[in-house]
Coordinates of C-alpha atoms and ligand atoms in Angstrom, one line a residue:
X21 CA 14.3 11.9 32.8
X22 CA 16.6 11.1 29.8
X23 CA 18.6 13.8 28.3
X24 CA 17.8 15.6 24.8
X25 CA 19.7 13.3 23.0
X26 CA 17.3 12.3 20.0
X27 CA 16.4 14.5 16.9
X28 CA 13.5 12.5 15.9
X29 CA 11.0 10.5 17.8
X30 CA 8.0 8.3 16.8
X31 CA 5.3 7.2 18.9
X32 CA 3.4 3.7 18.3
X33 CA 5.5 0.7 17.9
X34 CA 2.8 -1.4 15.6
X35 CA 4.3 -2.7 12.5
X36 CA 4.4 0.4 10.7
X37 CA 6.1 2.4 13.8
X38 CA 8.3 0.3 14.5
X39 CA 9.8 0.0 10.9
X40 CA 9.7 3.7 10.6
X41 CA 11.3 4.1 13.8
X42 CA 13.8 1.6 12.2
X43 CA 14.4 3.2 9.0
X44 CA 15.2 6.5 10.7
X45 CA 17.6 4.8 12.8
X46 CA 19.4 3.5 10.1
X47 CA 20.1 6.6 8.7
X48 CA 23.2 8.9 9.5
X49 CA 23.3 11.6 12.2
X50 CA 19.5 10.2 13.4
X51 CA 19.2 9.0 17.0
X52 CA 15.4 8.3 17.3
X53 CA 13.3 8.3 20.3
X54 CA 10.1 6.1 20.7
X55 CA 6.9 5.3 22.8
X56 CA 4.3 3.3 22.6
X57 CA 1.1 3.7 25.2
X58 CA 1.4 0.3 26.5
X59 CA 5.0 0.2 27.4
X60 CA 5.7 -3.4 26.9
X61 CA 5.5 -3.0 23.0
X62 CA 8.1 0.0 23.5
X63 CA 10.6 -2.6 25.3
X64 CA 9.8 -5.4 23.3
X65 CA 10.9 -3.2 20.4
X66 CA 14.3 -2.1 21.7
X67 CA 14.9 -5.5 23.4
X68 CA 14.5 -6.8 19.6
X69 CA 16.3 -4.4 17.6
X70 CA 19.5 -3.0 20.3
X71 CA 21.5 -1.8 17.1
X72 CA 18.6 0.4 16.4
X73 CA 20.2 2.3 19.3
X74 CA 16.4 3.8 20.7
X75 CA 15.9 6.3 23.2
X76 CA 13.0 4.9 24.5
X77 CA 10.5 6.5 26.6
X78 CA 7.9 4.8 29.0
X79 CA 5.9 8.3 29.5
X80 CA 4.9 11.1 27.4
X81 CA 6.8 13.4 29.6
X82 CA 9.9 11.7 29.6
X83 CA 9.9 11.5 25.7
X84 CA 9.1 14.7 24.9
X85 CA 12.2 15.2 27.3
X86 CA 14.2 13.0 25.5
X87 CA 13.7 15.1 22.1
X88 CA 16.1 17.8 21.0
X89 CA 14.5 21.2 20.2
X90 CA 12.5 22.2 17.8
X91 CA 11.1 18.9 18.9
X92 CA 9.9 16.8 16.1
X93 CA 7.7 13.5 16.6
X94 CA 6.0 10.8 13.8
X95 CA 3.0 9.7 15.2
X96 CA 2.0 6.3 13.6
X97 CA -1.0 5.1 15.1
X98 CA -4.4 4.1 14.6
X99 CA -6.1 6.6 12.4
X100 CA -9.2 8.6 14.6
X101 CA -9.9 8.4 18.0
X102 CA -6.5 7.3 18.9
X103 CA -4.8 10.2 16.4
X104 CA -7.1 12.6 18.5
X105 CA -5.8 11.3 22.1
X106 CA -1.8 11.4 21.2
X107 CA -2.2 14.7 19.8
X108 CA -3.7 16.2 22.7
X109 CA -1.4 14.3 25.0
X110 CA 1.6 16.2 22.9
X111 CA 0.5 19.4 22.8
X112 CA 0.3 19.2 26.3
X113 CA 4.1 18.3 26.6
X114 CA 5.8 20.0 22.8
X115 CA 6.3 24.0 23.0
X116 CA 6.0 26.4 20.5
X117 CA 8.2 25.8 17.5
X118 CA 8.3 22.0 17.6
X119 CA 6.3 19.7 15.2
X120 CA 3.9 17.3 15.5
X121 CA 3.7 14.4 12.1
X122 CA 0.4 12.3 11.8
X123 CA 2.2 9.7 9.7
X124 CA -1.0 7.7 9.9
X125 CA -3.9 7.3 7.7
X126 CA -5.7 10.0 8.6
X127 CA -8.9 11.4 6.2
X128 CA -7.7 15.0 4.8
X129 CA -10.6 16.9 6.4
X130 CA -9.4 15.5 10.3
X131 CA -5.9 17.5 8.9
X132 CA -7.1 20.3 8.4
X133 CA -9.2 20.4 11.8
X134 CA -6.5 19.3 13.7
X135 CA -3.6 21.6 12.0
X136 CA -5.8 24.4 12.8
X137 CA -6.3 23.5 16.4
X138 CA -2.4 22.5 16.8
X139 CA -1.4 25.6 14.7
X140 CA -3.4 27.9 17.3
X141 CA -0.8 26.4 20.1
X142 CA 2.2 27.7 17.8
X143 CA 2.9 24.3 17.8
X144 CA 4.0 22.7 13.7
X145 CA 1.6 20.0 12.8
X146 CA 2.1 18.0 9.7
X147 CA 0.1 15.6 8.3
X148 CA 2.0 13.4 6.0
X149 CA 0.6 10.0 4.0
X150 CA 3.1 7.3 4.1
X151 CA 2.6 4.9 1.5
X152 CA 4.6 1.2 0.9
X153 CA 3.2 -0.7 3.7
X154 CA 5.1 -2.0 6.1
X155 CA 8.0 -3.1 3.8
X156 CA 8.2 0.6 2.4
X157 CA 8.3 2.0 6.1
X158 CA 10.7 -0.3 7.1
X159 CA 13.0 0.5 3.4
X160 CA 12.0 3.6 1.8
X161 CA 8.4 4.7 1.8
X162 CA 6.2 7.1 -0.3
X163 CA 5.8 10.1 1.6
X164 CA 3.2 13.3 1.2
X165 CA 3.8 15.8 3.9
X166 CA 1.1 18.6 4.2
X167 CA 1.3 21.4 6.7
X168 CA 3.5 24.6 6.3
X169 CA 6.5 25.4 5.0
X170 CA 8.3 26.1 8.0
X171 CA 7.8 22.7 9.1
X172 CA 8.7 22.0 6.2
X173 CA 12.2 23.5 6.6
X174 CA 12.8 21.1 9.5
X175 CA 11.0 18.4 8.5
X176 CA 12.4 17.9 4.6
X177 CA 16.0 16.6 4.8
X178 CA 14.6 13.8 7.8
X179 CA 11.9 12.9 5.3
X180 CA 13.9 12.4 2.3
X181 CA 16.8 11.0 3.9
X182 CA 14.6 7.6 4.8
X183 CA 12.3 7.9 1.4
X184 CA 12.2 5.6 -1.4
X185 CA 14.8 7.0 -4.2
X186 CA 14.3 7.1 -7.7
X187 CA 17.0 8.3 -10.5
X188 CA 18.5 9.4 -7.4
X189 CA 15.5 11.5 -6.3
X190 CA 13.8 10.9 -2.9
X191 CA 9.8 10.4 -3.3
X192 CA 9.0 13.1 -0.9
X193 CA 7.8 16.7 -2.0
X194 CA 5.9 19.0 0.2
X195 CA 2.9 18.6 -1.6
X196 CA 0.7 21.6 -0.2
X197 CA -0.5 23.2 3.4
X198 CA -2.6 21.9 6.1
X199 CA -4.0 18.7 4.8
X200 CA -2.8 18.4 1.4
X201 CA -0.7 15.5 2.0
X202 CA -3.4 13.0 3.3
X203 CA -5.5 14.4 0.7
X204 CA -3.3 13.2 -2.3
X205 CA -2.7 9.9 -0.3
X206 CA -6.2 9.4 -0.2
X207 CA -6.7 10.3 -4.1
X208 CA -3.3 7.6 -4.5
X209 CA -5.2 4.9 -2.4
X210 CA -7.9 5.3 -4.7
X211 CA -6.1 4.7 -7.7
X212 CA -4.5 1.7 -6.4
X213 CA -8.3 0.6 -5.6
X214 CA -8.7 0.7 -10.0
X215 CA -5.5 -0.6 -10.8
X216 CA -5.8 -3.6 -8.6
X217 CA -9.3 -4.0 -9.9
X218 CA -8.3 -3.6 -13.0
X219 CA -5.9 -6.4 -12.8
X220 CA -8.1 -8.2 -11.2
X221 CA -10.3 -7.8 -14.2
X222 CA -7.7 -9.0 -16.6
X223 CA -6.8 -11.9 -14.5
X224 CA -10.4 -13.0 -14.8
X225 CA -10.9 -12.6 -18.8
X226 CA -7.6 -14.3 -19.1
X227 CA -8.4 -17.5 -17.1
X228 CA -12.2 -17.6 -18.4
X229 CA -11.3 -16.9 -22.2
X230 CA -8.3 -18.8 -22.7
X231 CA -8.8 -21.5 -19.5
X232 CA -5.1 -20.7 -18.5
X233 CA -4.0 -21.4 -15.4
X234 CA -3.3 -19.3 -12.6
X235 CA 0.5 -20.5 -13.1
X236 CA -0.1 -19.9 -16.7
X237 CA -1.6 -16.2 -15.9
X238 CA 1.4 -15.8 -13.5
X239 CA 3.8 -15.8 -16.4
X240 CA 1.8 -13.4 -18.4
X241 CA 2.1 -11.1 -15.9
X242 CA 5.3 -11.4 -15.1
X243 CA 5.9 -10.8 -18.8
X244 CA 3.3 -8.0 -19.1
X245 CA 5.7 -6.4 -16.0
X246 CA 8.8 -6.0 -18.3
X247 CA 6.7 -3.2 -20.4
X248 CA 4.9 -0.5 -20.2
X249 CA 2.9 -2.2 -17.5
X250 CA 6.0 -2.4 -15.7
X251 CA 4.2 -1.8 -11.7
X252 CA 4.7 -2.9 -8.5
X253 CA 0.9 -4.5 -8.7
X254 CA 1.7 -6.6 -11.4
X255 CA 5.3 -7.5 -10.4
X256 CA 3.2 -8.7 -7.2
X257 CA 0.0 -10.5 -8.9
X258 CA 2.6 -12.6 -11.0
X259 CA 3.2 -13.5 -7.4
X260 CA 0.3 -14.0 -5.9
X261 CA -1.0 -16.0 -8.9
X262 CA 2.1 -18.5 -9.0
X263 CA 1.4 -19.3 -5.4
X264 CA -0.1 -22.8 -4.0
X265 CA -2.0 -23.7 -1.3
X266 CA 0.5 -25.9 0.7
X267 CA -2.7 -27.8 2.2
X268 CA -4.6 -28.7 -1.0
X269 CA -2.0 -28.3 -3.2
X270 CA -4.5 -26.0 -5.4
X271 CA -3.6 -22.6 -6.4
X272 CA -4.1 -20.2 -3.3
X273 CA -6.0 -18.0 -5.3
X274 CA -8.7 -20.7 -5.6
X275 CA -9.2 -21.1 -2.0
X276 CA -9.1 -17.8 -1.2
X277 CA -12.8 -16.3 -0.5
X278 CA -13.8 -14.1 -3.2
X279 CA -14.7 -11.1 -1.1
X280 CA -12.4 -8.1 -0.9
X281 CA -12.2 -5.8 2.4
X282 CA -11.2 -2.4 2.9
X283 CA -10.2 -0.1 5.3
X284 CA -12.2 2.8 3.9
X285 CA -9.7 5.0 1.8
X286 CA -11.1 4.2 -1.6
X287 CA -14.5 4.9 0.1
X288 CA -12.7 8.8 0.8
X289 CA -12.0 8.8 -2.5
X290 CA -15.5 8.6 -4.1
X291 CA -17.1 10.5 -1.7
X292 CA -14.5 13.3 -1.7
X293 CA -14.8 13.1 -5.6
X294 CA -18.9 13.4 -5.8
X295 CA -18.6 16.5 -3.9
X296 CA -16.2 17.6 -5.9
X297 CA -18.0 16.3 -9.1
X298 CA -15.1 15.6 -10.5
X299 CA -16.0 11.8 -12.2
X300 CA -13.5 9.0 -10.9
X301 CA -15.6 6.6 -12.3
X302 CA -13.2 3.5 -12.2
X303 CA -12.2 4.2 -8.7
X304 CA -15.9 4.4 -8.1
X305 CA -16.6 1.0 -10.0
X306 CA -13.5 -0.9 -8.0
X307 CA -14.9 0.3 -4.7
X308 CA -18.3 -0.8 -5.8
X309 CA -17.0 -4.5 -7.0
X310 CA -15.5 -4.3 -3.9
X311 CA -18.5 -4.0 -1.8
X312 CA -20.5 -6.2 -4.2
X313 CA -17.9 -9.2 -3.6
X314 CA -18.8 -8.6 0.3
X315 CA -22.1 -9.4 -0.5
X316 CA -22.7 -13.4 -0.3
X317 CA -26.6 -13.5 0.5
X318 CA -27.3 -11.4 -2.5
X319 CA -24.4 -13.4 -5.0
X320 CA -26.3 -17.0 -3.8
X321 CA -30.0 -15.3 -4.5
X322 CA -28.6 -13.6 -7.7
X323 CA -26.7 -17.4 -8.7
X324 CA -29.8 -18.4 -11.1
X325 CA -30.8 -15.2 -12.7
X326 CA -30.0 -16.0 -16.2
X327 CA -26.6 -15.3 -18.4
X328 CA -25.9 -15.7 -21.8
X329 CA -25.9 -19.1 -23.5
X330 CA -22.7 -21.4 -24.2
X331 CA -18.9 -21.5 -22.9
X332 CA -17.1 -18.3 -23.4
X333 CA -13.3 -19.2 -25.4
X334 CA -12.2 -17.1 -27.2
X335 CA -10.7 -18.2 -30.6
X336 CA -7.3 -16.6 -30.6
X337 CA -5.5 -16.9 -26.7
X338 CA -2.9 -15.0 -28.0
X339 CA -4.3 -12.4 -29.5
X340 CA -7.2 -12.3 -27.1
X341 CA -3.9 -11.8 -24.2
X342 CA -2.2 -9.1 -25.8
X343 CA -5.9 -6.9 -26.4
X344 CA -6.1 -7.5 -22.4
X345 CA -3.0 -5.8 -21.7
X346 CA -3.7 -2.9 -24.2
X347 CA -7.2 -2.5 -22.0
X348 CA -5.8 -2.4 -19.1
X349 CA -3.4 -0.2 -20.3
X350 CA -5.9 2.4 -21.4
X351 CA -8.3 2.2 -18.7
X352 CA -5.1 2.9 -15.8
X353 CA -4.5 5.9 -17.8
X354 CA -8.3 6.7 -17.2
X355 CA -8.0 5.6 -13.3
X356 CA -4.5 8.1 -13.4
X357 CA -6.3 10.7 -15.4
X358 CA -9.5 11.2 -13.2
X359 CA -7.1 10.8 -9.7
X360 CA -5.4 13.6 -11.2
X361 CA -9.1 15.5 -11.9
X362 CA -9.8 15.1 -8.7
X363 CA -6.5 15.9 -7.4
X364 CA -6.6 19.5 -9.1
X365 CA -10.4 20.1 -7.6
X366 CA -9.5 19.5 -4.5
X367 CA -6.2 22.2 -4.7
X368 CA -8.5 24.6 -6.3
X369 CA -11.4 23.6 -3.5
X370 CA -9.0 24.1 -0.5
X371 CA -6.4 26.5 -1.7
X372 CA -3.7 24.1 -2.0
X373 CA -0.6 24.9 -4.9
X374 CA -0.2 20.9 -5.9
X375 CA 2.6 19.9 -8.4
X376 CA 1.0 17.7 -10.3
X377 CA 4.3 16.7 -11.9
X378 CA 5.9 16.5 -8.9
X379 CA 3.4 14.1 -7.3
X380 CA 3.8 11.9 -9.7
X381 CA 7.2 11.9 -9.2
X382 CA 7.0 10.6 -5.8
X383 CA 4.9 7.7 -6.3
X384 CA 7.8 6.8 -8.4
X385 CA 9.3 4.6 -5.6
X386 CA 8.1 3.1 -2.4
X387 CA 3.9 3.2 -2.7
X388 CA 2.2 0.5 -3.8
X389 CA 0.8 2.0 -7.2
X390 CA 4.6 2.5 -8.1
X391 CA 4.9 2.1 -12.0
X392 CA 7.2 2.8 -15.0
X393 CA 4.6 5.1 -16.4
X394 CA 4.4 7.7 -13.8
X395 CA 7.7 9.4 -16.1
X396 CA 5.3 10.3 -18.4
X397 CA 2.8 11.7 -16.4
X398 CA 5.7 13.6 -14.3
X399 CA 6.8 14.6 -18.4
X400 CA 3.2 15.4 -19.6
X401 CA 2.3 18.0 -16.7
X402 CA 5.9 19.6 -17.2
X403 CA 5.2 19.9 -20.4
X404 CA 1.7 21.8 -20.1
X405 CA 1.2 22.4 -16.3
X406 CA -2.2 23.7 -17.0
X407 CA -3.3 20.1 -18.4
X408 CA -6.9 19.6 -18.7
X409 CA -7.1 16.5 -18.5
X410 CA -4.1 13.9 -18.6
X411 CA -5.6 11.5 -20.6
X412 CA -5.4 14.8 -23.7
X413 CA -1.5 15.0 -23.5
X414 CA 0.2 14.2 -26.6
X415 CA 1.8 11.2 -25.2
X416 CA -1.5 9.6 -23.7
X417 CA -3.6 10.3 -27.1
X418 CA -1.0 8.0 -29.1
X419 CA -1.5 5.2 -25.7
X420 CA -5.3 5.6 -26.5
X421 CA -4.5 5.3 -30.1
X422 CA -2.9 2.2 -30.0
X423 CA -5.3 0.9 -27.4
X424 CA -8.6 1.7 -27.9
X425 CA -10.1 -0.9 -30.5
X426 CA -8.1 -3.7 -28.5
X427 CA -10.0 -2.3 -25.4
X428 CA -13.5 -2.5 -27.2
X429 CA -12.9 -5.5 -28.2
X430 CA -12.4 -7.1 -24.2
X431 CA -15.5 -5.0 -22.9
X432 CA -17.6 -6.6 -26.0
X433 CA -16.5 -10.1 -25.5
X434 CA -16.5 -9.9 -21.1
X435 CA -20.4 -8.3 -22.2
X436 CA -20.8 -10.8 -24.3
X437 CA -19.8 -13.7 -22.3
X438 CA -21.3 -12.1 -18.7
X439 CA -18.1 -11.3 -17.2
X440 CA -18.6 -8.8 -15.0
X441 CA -15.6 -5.7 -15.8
X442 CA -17.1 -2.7 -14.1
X443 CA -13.6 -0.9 -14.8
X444 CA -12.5 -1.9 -18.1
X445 CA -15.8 -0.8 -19.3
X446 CA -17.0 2.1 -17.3
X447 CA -13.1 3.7 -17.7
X448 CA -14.1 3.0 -21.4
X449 CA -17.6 4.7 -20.9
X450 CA -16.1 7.6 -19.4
X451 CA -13.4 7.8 -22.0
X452 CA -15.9 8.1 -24.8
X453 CA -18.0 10.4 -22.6
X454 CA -15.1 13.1 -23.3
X455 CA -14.7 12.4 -26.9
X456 CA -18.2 12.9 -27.8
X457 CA -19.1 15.9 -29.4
X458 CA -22.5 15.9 -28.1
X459 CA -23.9 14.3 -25.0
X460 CA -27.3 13.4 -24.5
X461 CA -26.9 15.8 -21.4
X462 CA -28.7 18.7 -23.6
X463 CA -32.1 15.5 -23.4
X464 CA -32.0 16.0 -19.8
X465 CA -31.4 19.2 -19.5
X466 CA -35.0 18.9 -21.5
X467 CA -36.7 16.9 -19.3
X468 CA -35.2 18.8 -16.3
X469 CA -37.0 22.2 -17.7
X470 CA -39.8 19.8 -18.3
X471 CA -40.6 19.2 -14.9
X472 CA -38.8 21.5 -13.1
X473 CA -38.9 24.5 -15.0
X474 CA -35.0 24.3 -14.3
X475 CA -34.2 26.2 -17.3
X476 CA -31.7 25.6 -20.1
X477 CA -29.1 27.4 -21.9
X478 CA -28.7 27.5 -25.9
X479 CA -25.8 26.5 -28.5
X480 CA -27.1 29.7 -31.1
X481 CA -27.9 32.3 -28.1
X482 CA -26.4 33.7 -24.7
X483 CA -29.0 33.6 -21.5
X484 CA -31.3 30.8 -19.8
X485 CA -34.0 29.5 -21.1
X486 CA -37.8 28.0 -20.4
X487 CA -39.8 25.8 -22.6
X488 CA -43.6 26.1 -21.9
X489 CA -43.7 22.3 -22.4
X490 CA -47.5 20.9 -23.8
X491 CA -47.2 19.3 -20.8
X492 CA -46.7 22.6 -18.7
X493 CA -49.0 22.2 -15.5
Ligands
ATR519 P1 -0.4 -1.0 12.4 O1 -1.3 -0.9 11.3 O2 0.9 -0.3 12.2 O3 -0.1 -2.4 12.9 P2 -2.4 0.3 14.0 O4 -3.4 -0.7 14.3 O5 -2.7 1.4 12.9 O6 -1.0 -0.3 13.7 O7 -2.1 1.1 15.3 C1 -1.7 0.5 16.5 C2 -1.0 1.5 17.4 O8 -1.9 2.5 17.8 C3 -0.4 0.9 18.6 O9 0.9 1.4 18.8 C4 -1.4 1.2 19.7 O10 -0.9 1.3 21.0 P3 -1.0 0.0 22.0 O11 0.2 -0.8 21.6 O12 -0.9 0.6 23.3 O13 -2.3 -0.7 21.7 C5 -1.8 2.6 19.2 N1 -3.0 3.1 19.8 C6 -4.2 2.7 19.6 N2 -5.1 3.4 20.3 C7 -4.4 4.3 21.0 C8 -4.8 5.4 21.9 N3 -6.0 5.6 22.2 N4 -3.8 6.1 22.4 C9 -2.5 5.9 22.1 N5 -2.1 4.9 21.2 C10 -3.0 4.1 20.7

């Protein structure tokens, strides 16, 4: 067996393993230990990078040998099954004291199972979202470690010494106990599920309205990016759109098949959110478009049902441009807003102390919803910590103030025209669901006494309250 020699290991050498592995090796004082379960992939990794200077390990027992203690070890594997299986395998080989780091996509409620189980061992286990992809692992991810604060100890100065930096601040915070961290990953992957949509919104409106190119559109984003937009997913749709198919010569967005996958986070996100009731209505609607896209039998049957008459152009390009920007503008502040909702239910639901301020801090640098604005939302919550909703903070009511006629305007023409925007107009739904002074919510609380005899409560009077309806059976 090797010798203790490594202060940090990482088991699964896939592409993000391998470039976490490789970050940490870059760093000062880090000699990393890996493994992989099918030991060609553990070779094939040190045979490729030798400066990397792995201890590599071609059985459980040898790297858990190879590990100084407290032992610490990233897993970065499939999320699931294959989580489940390295864990127990570790436990069976890690004492007391070390600490175990699901660096994988794990949902939050697996976390918490499996910190209790590990926990009960008196081994650490830490689940921790990593977000940036595979170019963020490899430079400086996102990271949100869960688990406790002894771990913590340990586990900090490692973390932040390979995470994203950001006015000279790593993007790493121990963001709460047990499964915190995947939680507020989760609740981040769903609001890079609305932005994208969101873009991909304004992308549409754009080329329909204005008959702009995809090069054209390319520009405007890349414009829009030296603003208040300023984001990672528009720096990378400027991109995307500017690309051509080197076979047809078209734009490779045009041969691209319109129907967008997942891998299930977003999905977490809505259904962690209805339980929650907290409304994240434009993550909601860019998971749904999502699924709709994936739907081709139903699109072709659904090709003839009838739309609204004539071309849609819209007069002004220009002007109709710059009201696109403001929408999206608002509505990410709605997709920001409600992640944050949800992100304070779920503290309050599993006892977790969440800086809001400080989680927006980290996704500063590093994860893919990366954007100027998060300053201000770091700014608003120091500000007022007890925030009700972000969208109220003095800052955000002069963004909706400058937006919101601009943003009624592009859901009235895309409604007008037939171009679907589920986001733009359900963030703007939503938006004008917490302005109103009254809500047709005291109707169904009506019909719900009605025929349910479910009771009601007054505006003039404390106590609950039954109608006997005309109706009353
Ligand atoms: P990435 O997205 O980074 O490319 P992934 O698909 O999430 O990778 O995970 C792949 C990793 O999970 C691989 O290291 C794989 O090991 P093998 O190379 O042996 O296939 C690992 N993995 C998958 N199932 C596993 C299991 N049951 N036990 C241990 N490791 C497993």
């Amino acid at each position: 067996m090797s010798e203790a020699q490594a202060n940090i290991g990482v088991i699964g050498m896939a592409v993000m393993g391998s470039n976490l592995a490789r970050n940490l090796a870059s760093r000062d004082g880090n000699t990393v230990a890996i493994f992989n379960r099918s030991a060609e992939k553990t070779r094939a990794v040190t045979a490729e990078f030798p400066d990397a200077g792995f201890v590599a390990s071609e059985t459980i027992e040898e790297f858990a040998a190879s590990l100084q203690k407290p032992r610490t070890a990233i897993i970065m594997v499939q999320a699931g099954r294959a989580t489940d299986a390295v864990i127990t395998q570790l436990t069976e080989v890690f004492e007391p004291g070390d600490i175990i780091v699901d660096g994988g996509n794990a949902l939050f409620t697996d976390t918490i199972r499996r910190e209790a189980a590990v926990r009960a061992t008196g081994i650490n286990f830490v689940g921790a979202g990593i977000s940036g992809g595979e170019e963020g692992a490899l430079l400086g991810p996102s990271i949100m470690p869960g688990g406790s604060a002894e771990a913590w100890e340990t586990l900090g100065p490692i973390l932040k010494s390979i995470a994203a930096v950001v006015d000279g601040e790593p993007c790493v915070t121990h963001v709460g106990t047990d499964g915190a961290g995947h939680f507020v990953k989760m609740i981040h992957n769903g609001i890079e599920y609305a932005d994208m949509q969101l873009i991909a919104e304004a992308y549409d409106l754009i080329r329909r309205g204005t008959g702009k190119t995809p090069a054209e559109i390319a520009d405007i984003f890349a414009e829009w990016n030296t603003g208040e937009l300023e984001s990672y997913l528009i720096e990378i749709t400027a991109e995307v759109l500017k690309q051509v198919d080197p076979q047809t010569g078209a734009p490779l967005v045009d041969v691209i098949l319109d129907q967008a996958g997942s891998k299930g986070t977003g999905v977490w996100t809505v259904q962690t959110a209805l339980d929650l009731g907290i409304p994240v209505s434009g993550i909601a609607e860019a998971v749904f478009a999502r699924s709709l896209s994936s739907k081709p039998a139903q699109r072709a049957a659904s090709s003839a049902l009838p739309g609204p008459d004539g071309d849609f152009v819209v007069a002004d390009a220009d002007a109709f441009v710059e009201d696109v920007r403001l929408a999206l503008y608002a509505s990410k502040v709605i997709a920001y807003s409600q992640g944050f909702d949800a992100i304070v239910a779920g503290a309050e639901q599993y006892g977790w102390d969440i800086k809001k301020g400080e989680i927006a801090k980290i996704w500063r640098g590093g994860c893919i919803i990366r954007a100027r604005f998060l300053n201000r939302i770091t700014e608003a919550y120091a500000e007022d910590p007890a925030l009700v909703a972000l969208v109220t903070a003095p800052f955000f009511v002069d963004v909706m103030a400058s937006t919101q006629a601009a943003w009624r305007r592009v859901v009235v023409a895309a409604a007008e025209a037939g171009i679907p925007s589920p986001a733009f107009s359900s963030s703007l739904a939503y938006y004008d669901g917490l302005r109103a002074e009254r809500l047709p919510a005291a109707l169904v609380q009506g019909q719900r006494d009605f025929f349910g005899a479910h009771t009601y409560k007054r505006v003039d009077q404390d106590g609950t309250f039954h109608t006997l309806w005309s109706g009353d059976r």
